[in-house]
CSV table of C-alpha atoms in Angstrom, one decimal:
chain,number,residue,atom,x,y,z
A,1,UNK,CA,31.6,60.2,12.7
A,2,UNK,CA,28.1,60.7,11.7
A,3,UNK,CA,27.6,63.1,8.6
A,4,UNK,CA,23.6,64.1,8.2
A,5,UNK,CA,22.2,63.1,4.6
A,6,UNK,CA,22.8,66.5,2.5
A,7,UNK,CA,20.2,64.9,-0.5
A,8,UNK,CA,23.4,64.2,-2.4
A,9,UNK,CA,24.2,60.0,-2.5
A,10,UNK,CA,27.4,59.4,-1.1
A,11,UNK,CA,30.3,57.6,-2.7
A,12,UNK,CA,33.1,55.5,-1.5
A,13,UNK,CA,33.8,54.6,1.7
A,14,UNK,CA,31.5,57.0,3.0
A,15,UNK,CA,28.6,55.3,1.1
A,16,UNK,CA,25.8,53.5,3.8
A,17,UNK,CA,25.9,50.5,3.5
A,18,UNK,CA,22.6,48.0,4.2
A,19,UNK,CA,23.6,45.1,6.4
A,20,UNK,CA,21.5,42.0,8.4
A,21,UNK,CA,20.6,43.2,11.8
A,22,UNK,CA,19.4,40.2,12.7
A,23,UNK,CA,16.4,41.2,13.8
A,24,UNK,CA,13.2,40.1,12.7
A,25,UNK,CA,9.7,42.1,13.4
A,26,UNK,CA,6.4,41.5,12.3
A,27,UNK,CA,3.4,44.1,13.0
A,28,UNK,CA,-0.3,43.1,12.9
A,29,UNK,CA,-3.6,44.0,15.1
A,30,UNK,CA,-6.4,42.3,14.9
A,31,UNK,CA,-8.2,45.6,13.9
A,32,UNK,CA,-6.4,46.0,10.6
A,33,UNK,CA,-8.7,43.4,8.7
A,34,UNK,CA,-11.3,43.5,8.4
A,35,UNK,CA,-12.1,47.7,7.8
A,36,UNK,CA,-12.2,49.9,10.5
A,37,UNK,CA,-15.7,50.0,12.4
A,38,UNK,CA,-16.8,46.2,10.7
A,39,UNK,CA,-17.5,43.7,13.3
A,40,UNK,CA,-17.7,40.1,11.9
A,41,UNK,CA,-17.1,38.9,14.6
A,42,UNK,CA,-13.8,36.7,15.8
A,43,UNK,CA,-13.9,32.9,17.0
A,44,UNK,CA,-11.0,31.5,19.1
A,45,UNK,CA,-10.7,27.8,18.6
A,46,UNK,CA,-8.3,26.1,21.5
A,47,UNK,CA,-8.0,22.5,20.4
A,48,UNK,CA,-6.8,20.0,22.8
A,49,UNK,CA,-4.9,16.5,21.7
A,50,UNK,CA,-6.0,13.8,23.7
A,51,UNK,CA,-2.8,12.1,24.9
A,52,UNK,CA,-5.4,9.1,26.6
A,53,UNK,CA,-5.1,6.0,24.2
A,54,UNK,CA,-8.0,6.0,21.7
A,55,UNK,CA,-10.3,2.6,20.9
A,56,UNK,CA,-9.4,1.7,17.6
A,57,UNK,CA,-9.5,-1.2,14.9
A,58,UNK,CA,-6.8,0.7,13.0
A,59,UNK,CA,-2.9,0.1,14.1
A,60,UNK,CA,-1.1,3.3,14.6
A,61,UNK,CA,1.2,4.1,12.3
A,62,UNK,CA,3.5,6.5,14.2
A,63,UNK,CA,4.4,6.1,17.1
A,64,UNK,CA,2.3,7.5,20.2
A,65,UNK,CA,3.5,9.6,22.8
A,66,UNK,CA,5.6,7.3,25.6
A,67,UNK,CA,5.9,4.5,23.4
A,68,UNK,CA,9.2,2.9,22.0
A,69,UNK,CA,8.4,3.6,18.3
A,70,UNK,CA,9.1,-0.2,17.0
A,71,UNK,CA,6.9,-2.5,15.8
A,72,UNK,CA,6.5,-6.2,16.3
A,73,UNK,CA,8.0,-7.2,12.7
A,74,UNK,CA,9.9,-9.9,11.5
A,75,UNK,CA,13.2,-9.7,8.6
A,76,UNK,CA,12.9,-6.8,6.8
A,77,UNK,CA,9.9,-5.3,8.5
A,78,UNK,CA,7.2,-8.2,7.6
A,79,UNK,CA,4.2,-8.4,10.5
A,80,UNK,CA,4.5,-11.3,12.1
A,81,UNK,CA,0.4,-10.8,13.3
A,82,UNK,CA,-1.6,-13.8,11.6
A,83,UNK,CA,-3.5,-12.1,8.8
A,84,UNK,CA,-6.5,-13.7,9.9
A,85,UNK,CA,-7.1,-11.1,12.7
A,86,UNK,CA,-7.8,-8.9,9.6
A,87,UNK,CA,-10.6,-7.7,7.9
A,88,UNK,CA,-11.4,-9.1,4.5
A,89,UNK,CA,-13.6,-6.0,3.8
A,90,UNK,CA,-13.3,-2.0,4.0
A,91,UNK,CA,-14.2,-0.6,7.0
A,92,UNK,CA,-17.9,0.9,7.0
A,93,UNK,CA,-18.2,4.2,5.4
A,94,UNK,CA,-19.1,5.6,9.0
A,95,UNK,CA,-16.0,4.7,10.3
A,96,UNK,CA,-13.7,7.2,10.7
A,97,UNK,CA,-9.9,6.7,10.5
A,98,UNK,CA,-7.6,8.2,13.1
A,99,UNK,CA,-5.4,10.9,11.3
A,100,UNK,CA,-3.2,11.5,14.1
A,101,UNK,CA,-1.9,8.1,13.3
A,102,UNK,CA,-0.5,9.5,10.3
A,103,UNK,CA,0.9,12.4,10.8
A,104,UNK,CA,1.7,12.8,14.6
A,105,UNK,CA,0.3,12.5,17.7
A,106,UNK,CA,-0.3,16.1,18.4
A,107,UNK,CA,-1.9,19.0,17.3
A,108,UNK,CA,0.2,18.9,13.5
A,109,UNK,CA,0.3,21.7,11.0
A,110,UNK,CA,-1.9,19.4,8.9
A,111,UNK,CA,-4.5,18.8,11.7
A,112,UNK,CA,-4.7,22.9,11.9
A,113,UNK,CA,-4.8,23.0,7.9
A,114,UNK,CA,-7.4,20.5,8.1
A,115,UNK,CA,-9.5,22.6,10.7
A,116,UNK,CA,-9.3,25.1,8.4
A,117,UNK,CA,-10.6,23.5,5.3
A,118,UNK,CA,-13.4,22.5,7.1
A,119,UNK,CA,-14.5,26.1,8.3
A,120,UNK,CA,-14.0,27.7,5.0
A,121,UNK,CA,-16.3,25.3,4.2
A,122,UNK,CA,-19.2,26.8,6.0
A,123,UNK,CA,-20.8,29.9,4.4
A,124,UNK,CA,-19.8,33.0,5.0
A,125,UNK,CA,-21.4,36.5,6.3
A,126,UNK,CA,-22.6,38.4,2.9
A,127,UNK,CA,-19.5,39.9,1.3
A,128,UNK,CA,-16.7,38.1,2.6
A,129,UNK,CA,-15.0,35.2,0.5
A,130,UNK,CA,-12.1,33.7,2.6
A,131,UNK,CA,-11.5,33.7,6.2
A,132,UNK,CA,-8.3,35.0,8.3
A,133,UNK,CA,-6.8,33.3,11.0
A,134,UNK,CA,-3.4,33.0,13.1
A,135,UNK,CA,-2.7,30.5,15.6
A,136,UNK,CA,-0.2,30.0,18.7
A,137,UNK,CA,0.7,26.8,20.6
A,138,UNK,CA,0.2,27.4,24.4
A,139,UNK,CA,1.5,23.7,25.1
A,140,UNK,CA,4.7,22.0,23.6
A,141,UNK,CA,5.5,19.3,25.6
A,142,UNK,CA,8.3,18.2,23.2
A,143,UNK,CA,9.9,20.3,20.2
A,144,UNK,CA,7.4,21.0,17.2
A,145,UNK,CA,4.6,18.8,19.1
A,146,UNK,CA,2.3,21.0,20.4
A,147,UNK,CA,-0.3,19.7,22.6
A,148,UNK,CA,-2.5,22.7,22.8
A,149,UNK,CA,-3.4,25.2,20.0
A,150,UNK,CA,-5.3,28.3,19.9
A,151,UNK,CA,-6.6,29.1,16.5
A,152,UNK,CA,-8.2,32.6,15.9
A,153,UNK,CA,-10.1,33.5,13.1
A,154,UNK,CA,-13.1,35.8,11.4
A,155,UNK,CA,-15.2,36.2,10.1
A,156,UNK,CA,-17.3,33.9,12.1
A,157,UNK,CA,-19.7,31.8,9.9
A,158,UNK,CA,-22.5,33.5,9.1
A,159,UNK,CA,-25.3,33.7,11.5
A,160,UNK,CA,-28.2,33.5,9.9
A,161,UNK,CA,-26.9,29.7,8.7
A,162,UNK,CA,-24.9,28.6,12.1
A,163,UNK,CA,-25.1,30.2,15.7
A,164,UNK,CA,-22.1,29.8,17.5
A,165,UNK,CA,-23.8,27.4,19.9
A,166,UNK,CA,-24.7,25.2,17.0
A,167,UNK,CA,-21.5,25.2,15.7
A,168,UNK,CA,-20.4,23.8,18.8
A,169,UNK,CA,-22.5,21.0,17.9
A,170,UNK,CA,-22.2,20.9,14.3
A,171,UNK,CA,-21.5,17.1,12.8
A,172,UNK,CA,-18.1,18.1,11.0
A,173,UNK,CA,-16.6,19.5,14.2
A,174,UNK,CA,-17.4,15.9,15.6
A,175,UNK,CA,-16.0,13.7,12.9
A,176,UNK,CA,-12.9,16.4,12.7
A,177,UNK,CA,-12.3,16.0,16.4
A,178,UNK,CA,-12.4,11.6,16.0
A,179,UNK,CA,-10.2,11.4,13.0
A,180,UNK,CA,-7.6,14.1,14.4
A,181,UNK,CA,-8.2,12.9,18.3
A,182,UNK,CA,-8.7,16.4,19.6
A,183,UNK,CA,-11.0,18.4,21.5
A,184,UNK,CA,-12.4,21.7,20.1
A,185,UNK,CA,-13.4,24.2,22.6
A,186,UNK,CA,-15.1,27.0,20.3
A,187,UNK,CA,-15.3,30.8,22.6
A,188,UNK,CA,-16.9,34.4,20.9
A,189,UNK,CA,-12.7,36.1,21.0
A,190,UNK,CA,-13.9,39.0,23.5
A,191,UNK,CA,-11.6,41.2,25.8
A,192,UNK,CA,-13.8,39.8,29.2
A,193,UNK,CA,-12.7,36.2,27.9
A,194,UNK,CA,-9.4,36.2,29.2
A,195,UNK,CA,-10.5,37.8,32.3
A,196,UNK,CA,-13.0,35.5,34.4
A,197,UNK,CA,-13.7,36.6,37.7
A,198,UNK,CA,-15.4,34.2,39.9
A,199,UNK,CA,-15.0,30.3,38.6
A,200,UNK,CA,-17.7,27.6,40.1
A,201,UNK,CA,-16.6,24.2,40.9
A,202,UNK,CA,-18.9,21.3,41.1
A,203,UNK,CA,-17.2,19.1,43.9
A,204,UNK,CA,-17.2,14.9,43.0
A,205,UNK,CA,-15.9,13.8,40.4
A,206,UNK,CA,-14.2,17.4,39.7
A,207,UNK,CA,-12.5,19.3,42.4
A,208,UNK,CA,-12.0,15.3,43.7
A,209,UNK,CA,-12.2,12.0,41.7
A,210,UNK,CA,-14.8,9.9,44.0
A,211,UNK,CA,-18.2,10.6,44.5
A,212,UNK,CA,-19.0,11.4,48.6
A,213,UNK,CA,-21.8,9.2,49.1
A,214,UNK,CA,-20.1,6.1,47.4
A,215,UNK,CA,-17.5,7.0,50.0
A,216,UNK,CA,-20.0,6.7,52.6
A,217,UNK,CA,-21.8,3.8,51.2
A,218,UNK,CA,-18.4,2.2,51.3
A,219,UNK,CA,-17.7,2.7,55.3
A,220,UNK,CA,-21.0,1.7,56.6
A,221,UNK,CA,-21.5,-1.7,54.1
A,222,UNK,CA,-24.4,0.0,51.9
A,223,UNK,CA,-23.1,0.0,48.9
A,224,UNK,CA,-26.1,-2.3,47.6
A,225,UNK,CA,-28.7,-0.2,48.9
A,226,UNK,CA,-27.1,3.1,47.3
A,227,UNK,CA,-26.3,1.4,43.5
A,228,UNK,CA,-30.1,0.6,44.2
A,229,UNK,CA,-31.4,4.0,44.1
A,230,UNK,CA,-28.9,5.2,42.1
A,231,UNK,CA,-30.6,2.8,39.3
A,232,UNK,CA,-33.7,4.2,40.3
A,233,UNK,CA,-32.6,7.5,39.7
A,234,UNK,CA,-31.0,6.8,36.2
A,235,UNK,CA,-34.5,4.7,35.0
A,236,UNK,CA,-35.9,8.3,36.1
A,237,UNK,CA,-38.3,6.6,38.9
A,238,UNK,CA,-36.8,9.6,40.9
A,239,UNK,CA,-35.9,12.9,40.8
A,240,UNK,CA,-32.7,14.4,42.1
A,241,UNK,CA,-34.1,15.0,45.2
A,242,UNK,CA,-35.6,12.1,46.1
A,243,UNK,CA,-33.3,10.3,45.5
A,244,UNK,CA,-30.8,12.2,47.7
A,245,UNK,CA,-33.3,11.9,51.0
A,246,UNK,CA,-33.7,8.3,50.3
A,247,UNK,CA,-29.8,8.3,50.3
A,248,UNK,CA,-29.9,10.1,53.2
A,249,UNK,CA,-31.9,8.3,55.0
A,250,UNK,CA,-29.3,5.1,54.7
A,251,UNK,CA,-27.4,7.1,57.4
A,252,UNK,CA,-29.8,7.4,60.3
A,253,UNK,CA,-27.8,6.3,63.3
A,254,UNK,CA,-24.3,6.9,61.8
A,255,UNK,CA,-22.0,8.5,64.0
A,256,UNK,CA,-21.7,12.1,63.3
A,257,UNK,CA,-17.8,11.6,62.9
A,258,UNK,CA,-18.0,9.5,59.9
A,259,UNK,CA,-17.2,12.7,57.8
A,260,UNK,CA,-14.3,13.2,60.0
A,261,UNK,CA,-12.9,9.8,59.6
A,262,UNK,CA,-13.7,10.5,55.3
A,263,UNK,CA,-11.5,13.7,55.1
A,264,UNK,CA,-8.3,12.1,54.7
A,265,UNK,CA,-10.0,9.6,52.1
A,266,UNK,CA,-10.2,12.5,49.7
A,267,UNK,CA,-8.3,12.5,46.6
A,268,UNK,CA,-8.2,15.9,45.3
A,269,UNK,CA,-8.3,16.0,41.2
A,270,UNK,CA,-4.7,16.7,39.4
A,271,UNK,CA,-4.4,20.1,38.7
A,272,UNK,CA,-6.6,21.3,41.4
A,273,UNK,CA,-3.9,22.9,43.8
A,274,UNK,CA,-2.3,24.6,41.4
A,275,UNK,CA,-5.2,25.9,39.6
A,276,UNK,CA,-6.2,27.3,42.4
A,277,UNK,CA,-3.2,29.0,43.4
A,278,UNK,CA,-3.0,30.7,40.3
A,279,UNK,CA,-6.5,31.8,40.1
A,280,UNK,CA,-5.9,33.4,43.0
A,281,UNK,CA,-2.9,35.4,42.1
A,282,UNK,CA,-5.0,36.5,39.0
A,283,UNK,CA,-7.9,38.4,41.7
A,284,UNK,CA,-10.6,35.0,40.8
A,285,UNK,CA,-13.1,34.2,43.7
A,286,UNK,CA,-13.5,30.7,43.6
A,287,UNK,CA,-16.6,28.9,45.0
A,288,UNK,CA,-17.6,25.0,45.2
A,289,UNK,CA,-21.5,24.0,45.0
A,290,UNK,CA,-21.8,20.6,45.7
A,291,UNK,CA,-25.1,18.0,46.1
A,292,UNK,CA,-23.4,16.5,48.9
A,293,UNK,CA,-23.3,17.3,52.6
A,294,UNK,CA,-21.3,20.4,54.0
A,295,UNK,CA,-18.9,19.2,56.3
A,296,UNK,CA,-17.4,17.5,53.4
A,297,UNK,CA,-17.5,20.1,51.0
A,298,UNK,CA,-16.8,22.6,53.8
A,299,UNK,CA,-13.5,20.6,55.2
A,300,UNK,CA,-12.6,20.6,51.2
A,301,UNK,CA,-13.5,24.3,50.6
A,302,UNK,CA,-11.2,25.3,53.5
A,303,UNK,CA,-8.3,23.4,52.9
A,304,UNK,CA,-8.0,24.4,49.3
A,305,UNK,CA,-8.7,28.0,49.7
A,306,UNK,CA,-11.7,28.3,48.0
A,307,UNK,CA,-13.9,31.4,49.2
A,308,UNK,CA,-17.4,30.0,49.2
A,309,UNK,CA,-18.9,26.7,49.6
A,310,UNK,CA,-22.6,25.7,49.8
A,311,UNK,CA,-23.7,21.9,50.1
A,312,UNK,CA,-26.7,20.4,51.9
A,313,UNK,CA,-26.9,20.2,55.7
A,314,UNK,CA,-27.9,16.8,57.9
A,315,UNK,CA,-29.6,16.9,60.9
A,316,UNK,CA,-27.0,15.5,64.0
A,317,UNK,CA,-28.5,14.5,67.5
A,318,UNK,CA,-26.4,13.2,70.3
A,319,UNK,CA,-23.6,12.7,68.1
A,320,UNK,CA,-25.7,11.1,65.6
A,321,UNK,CA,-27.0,11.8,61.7
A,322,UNK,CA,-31.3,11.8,62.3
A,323,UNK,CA,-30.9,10.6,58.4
A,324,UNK,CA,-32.8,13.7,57.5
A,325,UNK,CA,-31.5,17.2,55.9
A,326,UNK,CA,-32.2,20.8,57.0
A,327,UNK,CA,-32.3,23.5,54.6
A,328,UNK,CA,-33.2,24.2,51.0
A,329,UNK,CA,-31.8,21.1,49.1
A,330,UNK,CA,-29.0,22.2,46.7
A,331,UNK,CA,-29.7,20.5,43.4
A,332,UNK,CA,-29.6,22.0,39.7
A,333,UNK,CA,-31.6,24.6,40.0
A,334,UNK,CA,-30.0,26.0,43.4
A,335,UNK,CA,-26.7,25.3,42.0
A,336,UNK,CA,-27.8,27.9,39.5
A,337,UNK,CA,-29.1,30.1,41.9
A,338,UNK,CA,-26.4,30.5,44.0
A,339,UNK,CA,-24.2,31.1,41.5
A,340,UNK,CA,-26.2,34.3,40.1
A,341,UNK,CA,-26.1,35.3,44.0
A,342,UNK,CA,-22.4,34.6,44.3
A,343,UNK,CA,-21.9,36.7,41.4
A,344,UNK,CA,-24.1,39.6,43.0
A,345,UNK,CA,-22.5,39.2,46.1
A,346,UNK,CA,-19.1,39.5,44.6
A,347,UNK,CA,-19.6,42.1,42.2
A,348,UNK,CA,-18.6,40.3,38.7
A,349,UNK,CA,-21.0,40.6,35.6
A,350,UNK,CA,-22.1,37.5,35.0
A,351,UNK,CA,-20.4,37.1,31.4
A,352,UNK,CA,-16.4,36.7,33.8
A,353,UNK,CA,-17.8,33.7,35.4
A,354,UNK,CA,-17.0,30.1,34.6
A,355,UNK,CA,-18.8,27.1,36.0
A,356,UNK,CA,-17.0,23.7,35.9
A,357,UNK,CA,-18.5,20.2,36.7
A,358,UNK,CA,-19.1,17.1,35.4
A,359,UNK,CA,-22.9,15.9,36.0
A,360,UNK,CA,-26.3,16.6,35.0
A,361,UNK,CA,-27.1,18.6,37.6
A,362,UNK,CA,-24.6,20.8,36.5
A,363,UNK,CA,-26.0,22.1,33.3
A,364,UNK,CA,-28.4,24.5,34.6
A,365,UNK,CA,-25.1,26.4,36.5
A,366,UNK,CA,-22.7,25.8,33.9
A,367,UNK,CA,-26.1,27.6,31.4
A,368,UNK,CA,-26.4,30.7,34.4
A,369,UNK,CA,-22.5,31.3,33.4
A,370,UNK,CA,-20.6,33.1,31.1
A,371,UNK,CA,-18.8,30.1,30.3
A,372,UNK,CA,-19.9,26.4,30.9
A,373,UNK,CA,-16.7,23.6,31.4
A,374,UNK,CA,-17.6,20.5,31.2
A,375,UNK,CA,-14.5,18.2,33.2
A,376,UNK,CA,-14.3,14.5,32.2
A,377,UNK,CA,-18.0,15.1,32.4
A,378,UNK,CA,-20.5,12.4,30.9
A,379,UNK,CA,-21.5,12.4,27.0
A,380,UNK,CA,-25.0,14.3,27.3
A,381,UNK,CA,-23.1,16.7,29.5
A,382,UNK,CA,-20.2,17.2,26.9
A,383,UNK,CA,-22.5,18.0,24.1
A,384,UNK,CA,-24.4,20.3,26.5
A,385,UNK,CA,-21.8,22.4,28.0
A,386,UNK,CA,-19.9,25.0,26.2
A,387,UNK,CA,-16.5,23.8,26.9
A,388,UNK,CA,-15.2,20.7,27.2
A,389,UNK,CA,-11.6,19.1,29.0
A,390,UNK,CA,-10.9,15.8,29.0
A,391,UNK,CA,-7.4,15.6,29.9
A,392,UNK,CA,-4.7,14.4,32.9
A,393,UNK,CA,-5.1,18.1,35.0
A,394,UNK,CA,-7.6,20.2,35.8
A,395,UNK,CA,-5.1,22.8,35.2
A,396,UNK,CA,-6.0,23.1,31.1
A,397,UNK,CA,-9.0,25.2,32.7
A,398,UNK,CA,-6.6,28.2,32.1
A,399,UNK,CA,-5.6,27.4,28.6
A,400,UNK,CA,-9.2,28.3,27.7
A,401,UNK,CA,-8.3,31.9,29.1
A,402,UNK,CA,-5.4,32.2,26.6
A,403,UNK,CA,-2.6,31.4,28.9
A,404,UNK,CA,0.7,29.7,27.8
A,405,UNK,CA,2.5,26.5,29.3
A,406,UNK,CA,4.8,29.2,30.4
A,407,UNK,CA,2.5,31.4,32.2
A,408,UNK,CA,0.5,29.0,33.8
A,409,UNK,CA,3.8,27.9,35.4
A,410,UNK,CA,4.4,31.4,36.5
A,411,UNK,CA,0.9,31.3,37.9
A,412,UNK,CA,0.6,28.8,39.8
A,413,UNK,CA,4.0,28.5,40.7
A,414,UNK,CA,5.5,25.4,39.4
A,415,UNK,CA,8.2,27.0,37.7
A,416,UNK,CA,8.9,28.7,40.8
């Protein structure tokens, strides 16, 4: 029976005794360090291993995800590879030697200890001497082998030396990110981060993996006249623009139902359908803005439940394309545009929406959002953009909102 403490100790077998519960509980909040009312500000690093193969000189040494672990070796574990395949010399002092190779081909404790190191390294606001950090793996494929990490930790380097923007940039995140093989997506840790509201898609090459007008180039035999002004267009003899009505043009006479005959062509990017599925369990308007033609992007928009679409419109008579467009021509700047308007029209501060694409003349939107993703994107567009995925599924989008393996199945409902 239970006797209330009198004050006195007990003796015997009445004594309490202190035995293992077995449970184990930690308490922390963000807001016990720093002091109450200080705002350092907090930075949440999500760093991504690339599981794609990098291009190396150096051998791995551990085996790499997939792979059978065994070398080719003769008796007693000799290389049999001729050692005149082999440099005589160092490598140059530029080159920089994959880590992962040494200690795992994930996200390891000592690629996290490294990441550390190197922001301690950076100065400091006035008055603080060490950072504080925690981390959580939101993707273990295999036991202990986290894929994706999210780091947190203040304060953030000191302003008046390194914006966060710059940091995003800064050399040492680069060389970190070659010798551990990881992407670092760098994000201000604020409550509206883990809430987006309206995500922009950019259609080729993201929300699918062709480009439309290759497509069409392809089933009407003008693929030489299109890589043509495509070169143009890179040598900058034309703008976006003109390059698209010269493009156009290719299609006077084409049967209107040549986008018919494309729609089951499409091949919708991995992770697409059940991104989008989960996005909109979460309450997230989804839009696509696309350079391309609207029946395309609309047929796409429709069939993947996406609420908004805008694309450029070509002119049809008697069942024919004219080769001419109608309509204010969506390029960089209106893909910006509209996505302030589909913001308006929506209701969402501009701060919960996220623009993903992968081109050029997707900066200027991806710069108009809250948060800029840039999707298998090209190098100038990488460095530009304030995010940047590079893996298998389009699906890592929501890893950047702080969402486990585990949730995301939930989600989208493959664990369903």
């Amino acid at each position: 029976p239970y006797a209330p403490y009198t004050g006195v100790p007990s003796h015997g077998a009445t004594a309490p005794h202190i035995v293992d519960s077995g449970i184990s509980h930690g308490l922390t909040h963000a807001n016990c360090q720093p002091d109450p009312g200080e705002d350092v500000g907090r930075i949440i690093a999500t760093l991504f291993y690339k599981t794609t193969p990098r291009t190396t000189a150096v051998e791995s040494r551990s085996p790499s995800p997939g792979s059978s672990g065994t070398d080719d070796a003769g008796p007693k574990g000799a290389p049999t590879t001729s050692t005149e395949a082999s440099p005589l010399e160092p490598p140059p002092a530029d080159e920089i030697e994959p880590l992962d190779h040494l200690y795992g081909s994930h996200v390891s404790p000592l690629c996290i200890t490294a990441f550390l190191a190197l922001l301690s390294s950076l100065p400091l606001p006035q008055g603080h001497t060490h950072i504080t950090s925690s981390h959580r793996c939101l993707d273990v494929p295999s036991p202990s082998h986290p894929r994706v990490v999210e780091l947190t930790f203040s304060p953030a380097p000191d302003p008046a030396y390194i914006s966060l923007a710059e940091l995003r940039k800064h050399e040492l995140i680069y060389r970190f990110e070659r010798a551990w093989h990881v992407d670092v997506v760098l994000q201000a840790d604020t409550p509206l981060r883990r809430h987006p509201r309206l995500v922009v898609f950019d259609m080729d090459s993201t929300l699918i993996t062709q480009e439309v007008i290759d497509l069409i180039a392809a089933s009407i035999g003008a693929e030489e006249a299109v890589s043509a002004i495509t070169a143009r267009a890179m040598n900058g003899e034309l703008d976006f623009e003109a390059s698209l009505r010269e493009r156009s043009r290719l299609l006077k006479g084409v049967s209107a139902g040549i986008f018919d005959e494309l729609k089951p062509v499409l091949d919708i990017t991995p992770g697409v359908v059940p991104l989008l599925r989960a996005l909109k369990r979460l309450g997230v308007k989804t839009a696509v803005l696309s350079g391309g033609f609207i029946p395309l992007t609309g047929y796409l928009a429709e069939k993947l439940g996406i609420n908004h679409a805008r694309a450029n419109t070509l002119t049809i008579e008697d069942g024919a394309l004219t080769g001419e467009l109608t309509g204010a021509i969506v390029d960089a700047a209106a893909k910006a545009k509209h996505l302030v308007e589909l913001a308006e029209l929506e209701g969402v501060d501009i701060s919960q929406v996220v623009a993903v694409g992968d081109g050029a003349n997707d900066l200027k939107m991806m710069a108009a959002a809250g948060l800029g993703v840039a999707w298998r994107a090209k190098p100038r567009v990488q460095v530009e953009a304030g995010a940047r995925l590079n893996g298998e599924s389009l699906l890592d989008l929501l890893f950047l909102f702080g969402f486990t393996r585990a949730e995301i199945g939930v989600l989208s409902g493959e664990s369903e």
